[in-house]
Amino acid sequence: MLNVPSPNLQVEEQRLAALYAYDVLGEGLNNELDNLVKLAAQIAATPKAYITFVDQENIVFKASYGLVTKERVFNRDGSICQFAMYANEVYITPNIHESPDFKGSLLLYSEDKIVFYASVPLVDTEGFPLGCLCVVDDIERSLNSSQIEALQTLSQQIITHLSLRRKNLQLAKQTQRSEEFINVFEASPEIHCILNRNGDIVFTNQAAYRLLGYKREEVLGRSMWSFCYPEDVLKIINHIEEGLKLGEKEFTLDFRVVDKAGQVKWLSWSMVSKEDRWYSYGRDITERKRLIAELTNLSFVASKVNNGVVISDNYNRVSWANDAFTEITGFTLQDIQGKPLGDLIRGPETDWSVVEEARKLTNEKKSFTVDILAYRKDKKKIWLSIYSTIILSADGEVETEIEIIIDITEKKKAAQELEILSTVASKTNTGVAICNEEGAITWVNTALELLIGYASAELSGKMLGDVLSTDETDRQVILSARAASENQKSFSIEVLAQKKDGTSIWLSVANTPIINSKGKVERYIELITDITERKQVERDIIQAKEQALQLSEAKEMFLSVMSHEIRTPLNAIIGMTHLLIENEPKTSQIEDLNILKFSGENLLNIINDVLDFTKIETGNLHLEFLPVNLQVLCTDIISSLQINANKQQNVLGLNFDKQIPSLVLADQTRLYQVLMNLLGNAIKFTTKGKVELSVKAQHQNDSSIAIYFEVKDNGIGIPSDKKDYIFETFTQARADISAKYGGTGLGLAITKKLLKLYQSEIKVDSLEGEGTSFSFVIKFDKIWQVDSQKSIKPVAFEGKRILIVDDNEINILIAKRILMKWGLNIDFASDGYKAIASITKNKYDLVFMDIKMPGITGFETTTIIRGMEEEYYKNLPIVALTASTLHNEESKFKESGMNGHVLKPFSPTEIKKVLSRFLI
């Protein structure tokens, strides 16, 4: 996409906040920008123009001119605007269908058939991009410098328009807020006054009339002290003067005033000094003062009782609570004063309907008693029993509510436990037995009687284990359980028992001791469940698992034996083919020999596919991570496939990202196998076309890198209903594929399973008749330092002596033909005994050891050689020759002392690598 920096999360959040401040995404601003958009189209001489704003997930077309499509909200993914708005200049694309920036963009498929695209970023005065002003055309074109400059000027006008709109919105909100403040001020039940420095009233609200009976005009201009109770004036003035000397600006005090009717009332008064004004407000606390005086006397009595006492007013607001309430709930008087008690002690599991019913009874002037699940201040659950008494005033209204609060948590727990135990014991299908402190049964439920066939009277006074045990019962399990009970520990056992009618039954017994307050066992509770069916299922599962394991081993052994039987003659075919080709055959024979070589190697590939798939299925194939140069690997693969590509008249290419590090940790063999499978298929199913391998770096950090691989062709493609089917074993997309193109149908199945070992998933994108793309992503660990590879020395085998141990004369003939070309001295042995005899008589530089021979095997022969005393026998290189692929043979190679192995059929190249490793 565009080469612009991607914003971080914090910047994006700030940008979205700026966008939302303009209020342009909703219904507002629907038509206000239409003329500016039309002007943009006229400046650019295009038939269409629009303005976009980029929201968090969507692109919103707010104003448009000339567009056909009616859709105005699009998904942000794939949008060009989200990148173009960060550009510092006008972004122009003459033809979006040829620009890589628009890959995946919805504009490519628009009803407006857009070709030309240009956008100007809309950036507000604070530097936040909001979206773009776009002009588009259905033909390829460009813009001149004058048009560009005019569009940039127009974008600034749009921002100016938006800024003006935002200021208007802010002003409207401020005006509304001011009106609301005035309404709140006038509606306040408290007296609000503004005084001058001398204490004269310059402003007051209507509460002065409601509380004191004075109209506003009767108090304005008068001194506040003229309304005060004469005995309190001096005290108030002294308090204020002392505070001012200490630099205080805020004062709160209680004093008395005289209302218009001559009644004395208490006010709680707060004053704040600012410049030459006093801002003050007061509330009537006459009733509170009276209650406090009365409660002072009551509190002395209430504070001495152990139960909680809470006193509330006629609005359920707490005015007083004793120390016992704090002990019970953790709430102090300061925590709850002036607040409804129910709101404070409620929690997630509180039955709020109980609180509502209590308040309803209070409103109906009725006393009540309730039990409620409440919560302490520390959020711990607590059960409270609340006894409420209503105190009525002289005119019959609720004046005070006194609540006596008792902690009944322990009582509730005991009741709940008893209720649960009663329900379990009488209703559950699980057997329940209650035993005394010695373990003897005192009671059983009906479910246990039905389960074991014994009545309660038959079990009373006995131990259940003694009644139900048989010769097949594991008595040690029962004795261990009883020992646990004696140590006051719970236990759970599974034991084979016998019902009254002699039927065997498996029981699960869970025993819990009940401890009294003195720490002694009071009784035992046992829960007994029939698990006979579960035990049978467990036995069936174990049997099925063993059978599956035997079948898996038999399958692997069969494939290994078949592999050995096929590879042995195949070794002769491929080996002799190599020799014949190297012995300068006649021109007329070359084509026949190449066909023979190709057929042999194709058969070998089929065998390898089947065996690899079997290894993966049985979990015996594991990745081996070593330093790998991916560029070298990919280049070698492309080079090796050029001949096949040329035969199909295909162009085979590699697109390799230079950002990929030179070395990563990977299993080169399996990665090679994956890429060869995919590229081989692409070449096979493409004629006179193009096949490309793309390798690109994705996200990376200091220790790892994710790399994207894609094999793409323009061959025959895959039908849409076959895309998943092709990854099944022994399947191909069409019935004629195998006949026309060859193959086993295992390649893609193996590829998919190999990629799963890499924790990767393969994806396929194909259109029948147009081509196919296979892609996957693998995360590799990086390699920063590796040991320099040893320089490869030239092959020099002259004079080296080799022993070949093999009972197959054809294998010996092929090995002799290949090895003698390199100047090696060769001896042969047809079994293990002769091999040991030859090794004890002669000194060899290397031994090729067949695994399966008459007499003793290659493993046994190697073990005997390694057991000989001389150092020569312990260090002599021994390499296995095998046609078997059993997964446990690799461990046998190491256990017997072999240095490696070569799988038959082998090529001269493979043999030369082994010789170079051990002889140079």
mmCIF file of N, CA, C and O in Angstrom, residues 1-6 54 76 78-87 101 132:
data_model
loop_
_atom_site.group_PDB
_atom_site.id
_atom_site.type_symbol
_atom_site.label_atom_id
_atom_site.label_comp_id
_atom_site.label_asym_id
_atom_site.label_seq_id
_atom_site.Cartn_x
_atom_site.Cartn_y
_atom_site.Cartn_z
ATOM 1 N N MET A 1 0.837 -1.197 0.000
ATOM 2 C CA MET A 1 0.000 0.000 0.000
ATOM 3 C C MET A 1 0.875 1.251 0.000
ATOM 4 O O MET A 1 2.087 1.183 -0.221
ATOM 5 N N LEU A 2 0.262 2.426 0.343
ATOM 6 C CA LEU A 2 1.000 3.675 0.330
ATOM 7 C C LEU A 2 2.146 3.642 1.331
ATOM 8 O O LEU A 2 2.029 3.077 2.417
ATOM 9 N N ASN A 3 3.219 4.290 0.984
ATOM 10 C CA ASN A 3 4.386 4.319 1.858
ATOM 11 C C ASN A 3 4.210 5.429 2.885
ATOM 12 O O ASN A 3 4.801 6.498 2.801
ATOM 13 N N VAL A 4 3.316 5.205 3.858
ATOM 14 C CA VAL A 4 3.063 6.180 4.920
ATOM 15 C C VAL A 4 3.187 5.459 6.246
ATOM 16 O O VAL A 4 2.912 4.264 6.338
ATOM 17 N N PRO A 5 3.599 6.171 7.297
ATOM 18 C CA PRO A 5 3.758 5.504 8.596
ATOM 19 C C PRO A 5 2.411 5.114 9.176
ATOM 20 O O PRO A 5 1.440 5.841 9.053
ATOM 21 N N SER A 6 2.363 3.931 9.807
ATOM 22 C CA SER A 6 1.135 3.494 10.447
ATOM 23 C C SER A 6 1.077 4.089 11.857
ATOM 24 O O SER A 6 2.056 4.039 12.585
ATOM 25 N N VAL A 54 -12.812 8.614 8.058
ATOM 26 C CA VAL A 54 -12.329 7.281 8.425
ATOM 27 C C VAL A 54 -12.632 7.042 9.897
ATOM 28 O O VAL A 54 -11.996 7.627 10.782
ATOM 29 N N ARG A 76 -13.591 -0.641 6.556
ATOM 30 C CA ARG A 76 -12.306 0.062 6.451
ATOM 31 C C ARG A 76 -11.207 -0.802 5.818
ATOM 32 O O ARG A 76 -10.317 -0.283 5.158
ATOM 33 N N GLY A 78 -8.997 -2.729 3.440
ATOM 34 C CA GLY A 78 -8.790 -2.617 2.003
ATOM 35 C C GLY A 78 -9.023 -1.232 1.454
ATOM 36 O O GLY A 78 -8.841 -0.998 0.257
ATOM 37 N N SER A 79 -9.432 -0.277 2.300
ATOM 38 C CA SER A 79 -9.691 1.088 1.821
ATOM 39 C C SER A 79 -8.383 1.846 1.619
ATOM 40 O O SER A 79 -7.463 1.759 2.428
ATOM 41 N N ILE A 80 -8.310 2.605 0.555
ATOM 42 C CA ILE A 80 -7.113 3.415 0.275
ATOM 43 C C ILE A 80 -7.107 4.697 1.097
ATOM 44 O O ILE A 80 -6.061 5.252 1.417
ATOM 45 N N CYS A 81 -8.318 5.172 1.505
ATOM 46 C CA CYS A 81 -8.408 6.453 2.226
ATOM 47 C C CYS A 81 -7.693 6.390 3.567
ATOM 48 O O CYS A 81 -7.133 7.378 4.027
ATOM 49 N N GLN A 82 -7.754 5.210 4.233
ATOM 50 C CA GLN A 82 -7.141 5.118 5.552
ATOM 51 C C GLN A 82 -5.632 5.296 5.494
ATOM 52 O O GLN A 82 -5.007 5.595 6.510
ATOM 53 N N PHE A 83 -5.039 5.126 4.319
ATOM 54 C CA PHE A 83 -3.604 5.380 4.159
ATOM 55 C C PHE A 83 -3.365 6.744 3.519
ATOM 56 O O PHE A 83 -2.442 7.477 3.899
ATOM 57 N N ALA A 84 -4.200 7.088 2.524
ATOM 58 C CA ALA A 84 -3.992 8.348 1.794
ATOM 59 C C ALA A 84 -4.141 9.557 2.706
ATOM 60 O O ALA A 84 -3.514 10.589 2.477
ATOM 61 N N MET A 85 -4.954 9.432 3.779
ATOM 62 C CA MET A 85 -5.139 10.607 4.640
ATOM 63 C C MET A 85 -3.893 10.953 5.429
ATOM 64 O O MET A 85 -3.792 12.035 5.999
ATOM 65 N N TYR A 86 -2.933 10.034 5.516
ATOM 66 C CA TYR A 86 -1.674 10.308 6.213
ATOM 67 C C TYR A 86 -0.610 10.892 5.275
ATOM 68 O O TYR A 86 0.475 11.243 5.712
ATOM 69 N N ALA A 87 -0.898 10.932 3.961
ATOM 70 C CA ALA A 87 0.067 11.494 3.014
ATOM 71 C C ALA A 87 0.142 13.010 3.192
ATOM 72 O O ALA A 87 -0.833 13.660 3.556
ATOM 73 N N ASP A 101 -1.171 -0.386 -5.034
ATOM 74 C CA ASP A 101 -1.752 0.185 -3.817
ATOM 75 C C ASP A 101 -3.212 -0.225 -3.645
ATOM 76 O O ASP A 101 -3.727 -0.249 -2.530
ATOM 77 N N CYS A 132 -10.583 12.080 3.598
ATOM 78 C CA CYS A 132 -10.048 12.564 2.323
ATOM 79 C C CYS A 132 -11.151 13.236 1.502
ATOM 80 O O CYS A 132 -12.327 12.849 1.566
#
